PDB file of N, CA and C in Angstrom:
ATOM      1  N   MET A1462     171.283 101.802 260.109  1.00 82.00           N
ATOM      2  CA  MET A1462     172.177 102.122 258.840  1.00 82.00           C
ATOM      3  C   MET A1462     173.563 102.951 258.898  1.00 82.00           C
ATOM      4  N   ALA A1463     174.551 102.549 258.983  1.00 90.00           N
ATOM      5  CA  ALA A1463     175.467 103.548 258.572  1.00 90.00           C
ATOM      6  C   ALA A1463     175.123 104.696 257.944  1.00 90.00           C
ATOM      7  N   ARG A1464     175.531 106.308 258.285  1.00 91.00           N
ATOM      8  CA  ARG A1464     175.528 107.479 257.144  1.00 91.00           C
ATOM      9  C   ARG A1464     176.721 107.756 256.846  1.00 91.00           C
ATOM     10  N   GLN A1465     176.600 108.361 255.570  1.00 91.00           N
ATOM     11  CA  GLN A1465     177.928 108.276 255.048  1.00 91.00           C
ATOM     12  C   GLN A1465     177.826 109.413 254.050  1.00 91.00           C
ATOM     13  N   THR A1466     178.921 110.468 254.011  1.00 94.00           N
ATOM     14  CA  THR A1466     178.586 111.369 252.638  1.00 94.00           C
ATOM     15  C   THR A1466     179.878 110.972 251.993  1.00 94.00           C
ATOM     16  N   ILE A1467     179.358 111.415 250.440  1.00 94.00           N
ATOM     17  CA  ILE A1467     180.107 110.798 249.454  1.00 94.00           C
ATOM     18  C   ILE A1467     180.039 112.117 248.354  1.00 94.00           C
ATOM     19  N   SER A1468     181.196 112.346 247.520  1.00 96.00           N
ATOM     20  CA  SER A1468     181.504 113.530 246.503  1.00 96.00           C
ATOM     21  C   SER A1468     181.406 112.514 245.089  1.00 96.00           C
ATOM     22  N   VAL A1469     180.736 113.093 244.198  1.00 97.00           N
ATOM     23  CA  VAL A1469     180.435 112.237 243.240  1.00 97.00           C
ATOM     24  C   VAL A1469     181.062 113.436 242.037  1.00 97.00           C
ATOM     25  N   ASN A1470     181.322 113.031 240.996  1.00 98.00           N
ATOM     26  CA  ASN A1470     181.915 114.260 239.611  1.00 98.00           C
ATOM     27  C   ASN A1470     179.948 114.352 238.803  1.00 98.00           C
ATOM     28  N   GLU A1471     180.395 115.288 238.374  1.00 98.00           N
ATOM     29  CA  GLU A1471     178.906 115.774 237.665  1.00 98.00           C
ATOM     30  C   GLU A1471     178.399 114.947 236.846  1.00 98.00           C
ATOM     31  N   PRO A1472     179.105 114.129 235.960  1.00 98.00           N
ATOM     32  CA  PRO A1472     178.916 112.679 235.259  1.00 98.00           C
ATOM     33  C   PRO A1472     178.129 112.017 235.440  1.00 98.00           C
ATOM     34  N   ASN A1473     178.724 111.522 236.928  1.00 98.00           N
ATOM     35  CA  ASN A1473     178.033 109.963 237.873  1.00 98.00           C
ATOM     36  C   ASN A1473     176.716 111.005 238.566  1.00 98.00           C
ATOM     37  N   ASP A1474     176.705 112.274 239.058  1.00 98.00           N
ATOM     38  CA  ASP A1474     175.612 112.370 239.406  1.00 98.00           C
ATOM     39  C   ASP A1474     174.598 112.554 238.656  1.00 98.00           C
ATOM     40  N   ARG A1475     174.604 113.123 237.205  1.00 98.00           N
ATOM     41  CA  ARG A1475     173.916 113.223 236.183  1.00 98.00           C
ATOM     42  C   ARG A1475     173.059 111.427 236.069  1.00 98.00           C
ATOM     43  N   TRP A1476     174.120 110.569 235.753  1.00 98.00           N
ATOM     44  CA  TRP A1476     173.703 109.360 235.932  1.00 98.00           C
ATOM     45  C   TRP A1476     172.549 108.795 236.760  1.00 98.00           C
ATOM     46  N   MET A1477     173.071 108.777 237.703  1.00 98.00           N
ATOM     47  CA  MET A1477     172.738 108.704 239.182  1.00 98.00           C
ATOM     48  C   MET A1477     170.879 109.073 238.928  1.00 98.00           C
ATOM     49  N   LYS A1478     170.704 110.538 239.009  1.00 98.00           N
ATOM     50  CA  LYS A1478     169.442 111.314 238.947  1.00 98.00           C
ATOM     51  C   LYS A1478     168.981 110.608 237.440  1.00 98.00           C
ATOM     52  N   GLN A1479     169.212 110.223 236.273  1.00 98.00           N
ATOM     53  CA  GLN A1479     168.901 109.888 235.589  1.00 98.00           C
ATOM     54  C   GLN A1479     168.077 108.560 235.828  1.00 98.00           C
ATOM     55  N   LYS A1480     168.621 107.625 236.599  1.00 98.00           N
ATOM     56  CA  LYS A1480     168.293 106.483 237.296  1.00 98.00           C
ATOM     57  C   LYS A1480     167.542 106.435 237.794  1.00 98.00           C
ATOM     58  N   ILE A1481     167.184 107.344 238.795  1.00 98.00           N
ATOM     59  CA  ILE A1481     166.178 107.689 239.852  1.00 98.00           C
ATOM     60  C   ILE A1481     164.921 107.808 238.942  1.00 98.00           C
ATOM     61  N   GLU A1482     165.244 109.090 237.620  1.00 98.00           N
ATOM     62  CA  GLU A1482     163.540 109.589 236.952  1.00 98.00           C
ATOM     63  C   GLU A1482     163.719 108.884 236.382  1.00 98.00           C
ATOM     64  N   GLU A1483     164.283 107.586 236.031  1.00 98.00           N
ATOM     65  CA  GLU A1483     163.792 105.980 235.190  1.00 98.00           C
ATOM     66  C   GLU A1483     162.495 105.258 236.139  1.00 98.00           C
ATOM     67  N   ASN A1484     162.830 105.795 237.440  1.00 98.00           N
ATOM     68  CA  ASN A1484     162.043 104.741 238.341  1.00 98.00           C
ATOM     69  C   ASN A1484     163.054 103.396 238.632  1.00 98.00           C
ATOM     70  N   GLU A1485     164.201 103.537 238.088  1.00 97.00           N
ATOM     71  CA  GLU A1485     164.951 102.206 238.264  1.00 97.00           C
ATOM     72  C   GLU A1485     165.334 101.993 239.858  1.00 97.00           C
ATOM     73  N   PHE A1486     165.620 103.278 240.389  1.00 98.00           N
ATOM     74  CA  PHE A1486     165.907 103.122 241.763  1.00 98.00           C
ATOM     75  C   PHE A1486     165.000 103.932 242.669  1.00 98.00           C
ATOM     76  N   SER A1487     165.131 104.347 244.144  1.00 98.00           N
ATOM     77  CA  SER A1487     164.021 105.061 244.429  1.00 98.00           C
ATOM     78  C   SER A1487     164.376 106.452 245.295  1.00 98.00           C
ATOM     79  N   SER A1488     166.460 106.196 245.118  1.00 97.00           N
ATOM     80  CA  SER A1488     167.313 106.867 246.044  1.00 97.00           C
ATOM     81  C   SER A1488     168.414 106.598 245.618  1.00 97.00           C
ATOM     82  N   LYS A1489     169.379 107.666 245.899  1.00 97.00           N
ATOM     83  CA  LYS A1489     170.815 107.547 245.437  1.00 97.00           C
ATOM     84  C   LYS A1489     171.356 106.763 246.253  1.00 97.00           C
ATOM     85  N   SER A1490     170.838 106.896 247.923  1.00 96.00           N
ATOM     86  CA  SER A1490     171.290 105.702 248.744  1.00 96.00           C
ATOM     87  C   SER A1490     171.210 104.406 248.322  1.00 96.00           C
ATOM     88  N   GLU A1491     169.675 103.844 247.484  1.00 98.00           N
ATOM     89  CA  GLU A1491     169.594 102.766 247.136  1.00 98.00           C
ATOM     90  C   GLU A1491     170.245 102.238 245.913  1.00 98.00           C
ATOM     91  N   LEU A1492     170.586 103.088 244.922  1.00 98.00           N
ATOM     92  CA  LEU A1492     171.297 102.877 244.138  1.00 98.00           C
ATOM     93  C   LEU A1492     172.786 102.565 244.148  1.00 98.00           C
ATOM     94  N   ILE A1493     173.506 103.346 245.106  1.00 97.00           N
ATOM     95  CA  ILE A1493     174.724 103.251 245.334  1.00 97.00           C
ATOM     96  C   ILE A1493     174.704 101.518 246.317  1.00 97.00           C
ATOM     97  N   ASN A1494     173.874 101.283 246.766  1.00 97.00           N
ATOM     98  CA  ASN A1494     173.423  99.982 247.736  1.00 97.00           C
ATOM     99  C   ASN A1494     173.789  98.907 246.838  1.00 97.00           C
ATOM    100  N   ASP A1495     172.950  99.067 245.810  1.00 98.00           N
ATOM    101  CA  ASP A1495     173.253  98.415 244.724  1.00 98.00           C
ATOM    102  C   ASP A1495     174.327  97.664 243.993  1.00 98.00           C
ATOM    103  N   LEU A1496     174.719  99.071 244.140  1.00 98.00           N
ATOM    104  CA  LEU A1496     176.172  98.823 243.178  1.00 98.00           C
ATOM    105  C   LEU A1496     177.081  98.693 243.678  1.00 98.00           C
ATOM    106  N   ILE A1497     177.523  98.668 244.998  1.00 98.00           N
ATOM    107  CA  ILE A1497     177.903  97.929 246.168  1.00 98.00           C
ATOM    108  C   ILE A1497     177.494  96.521 246.029  1.00 98.00           C
ATOM    109  N   ARG A1498     176.271  96.039 246.219  1.00 98.00           N
ATOM    110  CA  ARG A1498     176.092  94.765 246.356  1.00 98.00           C
ATOM    111  C   ARG A1498     176.713  94.093 244.820  1.00 98.00           C
ATOM    112  N   ARG A1499     176.427  94.574 244.141  1.00 98.00           N
ATOM    113  CA  ARG A1499     176.782  93.735 242.582  1.00 98.00           C
ATOM    114  C   ARG A1499     178.221  93.859 242.541  1.00 98.00           C
ATOM    115  N   GLN A1500     179.136  94.535 242.856  1.00 99.00           N
ATOM    116  CA  GLN A1500     180.698  94.779 243.050  1.00 99.00           C
ATOM    117  C   GLN A1500     181.264  93.857 243.853  1.00 99.00           C
ATOM    118  N   ARG A1501     180.374  93.462 245.113  1.00 99.00           N
ATOM    119  CA  ARG A1501     180.883  92.311 246.161  1.00 99.00           C
ATOM    120  C   ARG A1501     180.059  90.949 245.523  1.00 99.00           C
ATOM    121  N   GLU A1502     179.263  90.773 245.014  1.00 98.00           N
ATOM    122  CA  GLU A1502     179.045  89.680 244.098  1.00 98.00           C
ATOM    123  C   GLU A1502     179.851  88.951 243.032  1.00 98.00           C
ATOM    124  N   GLN A1503     180.293  90.180 242.337  1.00 98.00           N
ATOM    125  CA  GLN A1503     181.375  90.269 240.934  1.00 98.00           C
ATOM    126  C   GLN A1503     182.849  89.463 242.092  1.00 98.00           C
ATOM    127  N   GLU A1504     182.808  90.115 243.040  1.00 98.00           N
ATOM    128  CA  GLU A1504     184.217  89.867 243.709  1.00 98.00           C
ATOM    129  C   GLU A1504     184.202  88.391 244.059  1.00 98.00           C
ATOM    130  N   GLU A1505     183.130  87.689 244.822  1.00 98.00           N
ATOM    131  CA  GLU A1505     182.885  86.570 245.349  1.00 98.00           C
ATOM    132  C   GLU A1505     183.031  85.547 244.125  1.00 98.00           C
ATOM    133  N   GLU A1506     182.262  85.830 243.302  1.00 98.00           N
ATOM    134  CA  GLU A1506     182.290  85.283 241.948  1.00 98.00           C
ATOM    135  C   GLU A1506     183.711  85.248 241.556  1.00 98.00           C
ATOM    136  N   ARG A1507     184.517  85.965 241.230  1.00 98.00           N
ATOM    137  CA  ARG A1507     185.995  85.808 240.932  1.00 98.00           C
ATOM    138  C   ARG A1507     186.725  85.172 241.846  1.00 98.00           C
ATOM    139  N   LEU A1508     186.617  85.050 243.242  1.00 98.00           N
ATOM    140  CA  LEU A1508     187.337  84.616 244.101  1.00 98.00           C
ATOM    141  C   LEU A1508     186.679  82.955 243.865  1.00 98.00           C
ATOM    142  N   TRP A1509     185.757  82.699 243.723  1.00 97.00           N
ATOM    143  CA  TRP A1509     185.506  81.248 243.421  1.00 97.00           C
ATOM    144  C   TRP A1509     186.054  80.957 242.703  1.00 97.00           C
ATOM    145  N   LEU A1510     185.987  81.368 241.369  1.00 98.00           N
ATOM    146  CA  LEU A1510     186.426  81.099 240.102  1.00 98.00           C
ATOM    147  C   LEU A1510     187.901  80.770 240.119  1.00 98.00           C
ATOM    148  N   ARG A1511     188.858  81.674 240.955  1.00 98.00           N
ATOM    149  CA  ARG A1511     189.740  81.415 241.265  1.00 98.00           C
ATOM    150  C   ARG A1511     190.094  80.519 241.712  1.00 98.00           C
ATOM    151  N   ASN A1512     189.202  79.959 242.511  1.00 97.00           N
ATOM    152  CA  ASN A1512     189.743  78.746 243.720  1.00 97.00           C
ATOM    153  C   ASN A1512     189.438  77.920 242.883  1.00 97.00           C
ATOM    154  N   GLU A1513     188.693  77.516 241.866  1.00 94.00           N
ATOM    155  CA  GLU A1513     188.299  76.365 241.085  1.00 94.00           C
ATOM    156  C   GLU A1513     189.487  76.164 240.140  1.00 94.00           C
ATOM    157  N   LEU A1514     189.902  77.450 239.312  1.00 95.00           N
ATOM    158  CA  LEU A1514     191.055  77.111 238.815  1.00 95.00           C
ATOM    159  C   LEU A1514     192.175  76.437 239.465  1.00 95.00           C
ATOM    160  N   ILE A1515     192.415  76.943 240.745  1.00 96.00           N
ATOM    161  CA  ILE A1515     193.846  76.785 241.394  1.00 96.00           C
ATOM    162  C   ILE A1515     193.165  75.082 241.642  1.00 96.00           C
ATOM    163  N   LYS A1516     192.292  74.563 242.338  1.00 94.00           N
ATOM    164  CA  LYS A1516     192.142  73.388 242.201  1.00 94.00           C
ATOM    165  C   LYS A1516     191.932  72.419 241.245  1.00 94.00           C
ATOM    166  N   GLY A1517     191.734  73.018 240.035  1.00 89.00           N
ATOM    167  CA  GLY A1517     192.032  72.184 238.610  1.00 89.00           C
ATOM    168  C   GLY A1517     193.257  72.041 238.357  1.00 89.00           C
ATOM    169  N   GLU A1518     193.858  73.113 238.743  1.00 92.00           N
ATOM    170  CA  GLU A1518     195.250  72.954 238.384  1.00 92.00           C
ATOM    171  C   GLU A1518     196.309  71.951 239.408  1.00 92.00           C
ATOM    172  N   ASN A1519     195.799  71.832 240.889  1.00 94.00           N
ATOM    173  CA  ASN A1519     196.456  70.912 241.673  1.00 94.00           C
ATOM    174  C   ASN A1519     196.011  69.624 241.709  1.00 94.00           C
ATOM    175  N   SER A1520     194.824  69.361 241.012  1.00 90.00           N
ATOM    176  CA  SER A1520     194.379  67.932 240.561  1.00 90.00           C
ATOM    177  C   SER A1520     195.188  67.313 239.441  1.00 90.00           C
ATOM    178  N   GLY A1521     195.857  67.564 238.447  1.00 88.00           N
ATOM    179  CA  GLY A1521     196.573  66.804 238.180  1.00 88.00           C
ATOM    180  C   GLY A1521     195.995  66.934 236.412  1.00 88.00           C
ATOM    181  N   LEU A1522     196.773  65.616 236.137  1.00 90.00           N
ATOM    182  CA  LEU A1522     196.169  65.449 234.903  1.00 90.00           C
ATOM    183  C   LEU A1522     195.164  64.449 234.652  1.00 90.00           C
ATOM    184  N   SER A1523     194.201  64.583 233.621  1.00 88.00           N
ATOM    185  CA  SER A1523     193.237  63.415 233.961  1.00 88.00           C
ATOM    186  C   SER A1523     193.191  62.252 232.332  1.00 88.00           C
ATOM    187  N   ASN A1524     192.589  60.781 232.837  1.00 92.00           N
ATOM    188  CA  ASN A1524     192.425  60.489 231.618  1.00 92.00           C
ATOM    189  C   ASN A1524     191.066  60.028 231.032  1.00 92.00           C
ATOM    190  N   LYS A1525     190.292  61.094 231.596  1.00 93.00           N
ATOM    191  CA  LYS A1525     188.986  61.439 230.889  1.00 93.00           C
ATOM    192  C   LYS A1525     188.919  61.495 229.619  1.00 93.00           C
ATOM    193  N   SER A1526     188.053  61.105 228.998  1.00 94.00           N
ATOM    194  CA  SER A1526     187.898  62.170 227.355  1.00 94.00           C
ATOM    195  C   SER A1526     187.039  63.319 227.853  1.00 94.00           C
ATOM    196  N   MET A1527     187.514  64.225 226.779  1.00 94.00           N
ATOM    197  CA  MET A1527     186.223  65.659 226.891  1.00 94.00           C
ATOM    198  C   MET A1527     185.085  65.324 227.389  1.00 94.00           C
ATOM    199  N   ALA A1528     184.362  64.358 226.843  1.00 95.00           N
ATOM    200  CA  ALA A1528     183.395  63.503 226.340  1.00 95.00           C
ATOM    201  C   ALA A1528     182.979  63.390 228.220  1.00 95.00           C
ATOM    202  N   GLU A1529     183.621  62.897 228.542  1.00 95.00           N
ATOM    203  CA  GLU A1529     183.272  62.173 230.093  1.00 95.00           C
ATOM    204  C   GLU A1529     183.659  63.403 230.824  1.00 95.00           C
ATOM    205  N   ILE A1530     184.563  64.285 230.811  1.00 93.00           N
ATOM    206  CA  ILE A1530     184.666  65.218 231.580  1.00 93.00           C
ATOM    207  C   ILE A1530     183.508  66.560 231.182  1.00 93.00           C
ATOM    208  N   LEU A1531     182.545  66.350 230.106  1.00 94.00           N
ATOM    209  CA  LEU A1531     181.508  67.637 229.735  1.00 94.00           C
ATOM    210  C   LEU A1531     180.577  66.648 230.626  1.00 94.00           C
ATOM    211  N   ALA A1532     179.892  65.586 230.125  1.00 96.00           N
ATOM    212  CA  ALA A1532     178.746  64.685 230.708  1.00 96.00           C
ATOM    213  C   ALA A1532     179.177  64.493 232.488  1.00 96.00           C
ATOM    214  N   GLU A1533     180.022  64.680 233.358  1.00 93.00           N
ATOM    215  CA  GLU A1533     180.445  65.188 234.370  1.00 93.00           C
ATOM    216  C   GLU A1533     179.932  66.446 234.823  1.00 93.00           C
ATOM    217  N   ALA A1534     180.741  67.223 234.214  1.00 93.00           N
ATOM    218  CA  ALA A1534     179.704  68.404 234.265  1.00 93.00           C
ATOM    219  C   ALA A1534     178.603  68.669 234.574  1.00 93.00           C
ATOM    220  N   LYS A1535     178.210  68.673 233.428  1.00 95.00           N
ATOM    221  CA  LYS A1535     176.314  68.311 233.285  1.00 95.00           C
ATOM    222  C   LYS A1535     175.509  67.921 234.416  1.00 95.00           C
ATOM    223  N   GLN A1536     176.249  66.551 234.953  1.00 94.00           N
ATOM    224  CA  GLN A1536     175.072  66.085 236.089  1.00 94.00           C
ATOM    225  C   GLN A1536     175.508  66.902 237.240  1.00 94.00           C
ATOM    226  N   ARG A1537     176.766  67.899 237.228  1.00 93.00           N
ATOM    227  CA  ARG A1537     176.802  68.102 238.649  1.00 93.00           C
ATOM    228  C   ARG A1537     175.970  69.531 238.516  1.00 93.00           C
ATOM    229  N   VAL A1538     175.919  70.414 237.342  1.00 94.00           N
ATOM    230  CA  VAL A1538     174.881  70.825 237.209  1.00 94.00           C
ATOM    231  C   VAL A1538     173.878  71.064 237.530  1.00 94.00           C
ATOM    232  N   LYS A1539     173.126  69.744 237.045  1.00 92.00           N
ATOM    233  CA  LYS A1539     171.457  69.191 237.185  1.00 92.00           C
ATOM    234  C   LYS A1539     171.483  68.461 238.817  1.00 92.00           C
ATOM    235  N   ASN A1540     172.799  68.620 239.342  1.00 92.00           N
ATOM    236  CA  ASN A1540     172.347  68.319 240.421  1.00 92.00           C
ATOM    237  C   ASN A1540     172.754  69.531 241.613  1.00 92.00           C
ATOM    238  N   GLY A1541     172.888  70.751 241.159  1.00 87.00           N
ATOM    239  CA  GLY A1541     173.438  71.586 241.846  1.00 87.00           C
ATOM    240  C   GLY A1541     174.518  71.862 242.795  1.00 87.00           C
ATOM    241  N   GLN A1542     175.462  71.501 241.882  1.00 77.00           N
ATOM    242  CA  GLN A1542     176.619  71.151 242.575  1.00 77.00           C
ATOM    243  C   GLN A1542     177.977  72.570 242.049  1.00 77.00           C
TER     244      GLN A1542
END
């Protein structure tokens, strides 16, 4: 694992120490890695959503009713798509 040195301001340092004292994390390294992982996941979700919106815009108009669209969406969720 790569070793890094970072500086944080006092409020952030207190917050990290509190999280460790509350046993949410065993170390500052674990906490920072978790924060980075969550940020990366959020970025991936935003990118996925952006791409889905672009695909939707590019697909044009639909002749389907809202009920039909909703039923199809529910079926896709049920099928894990």
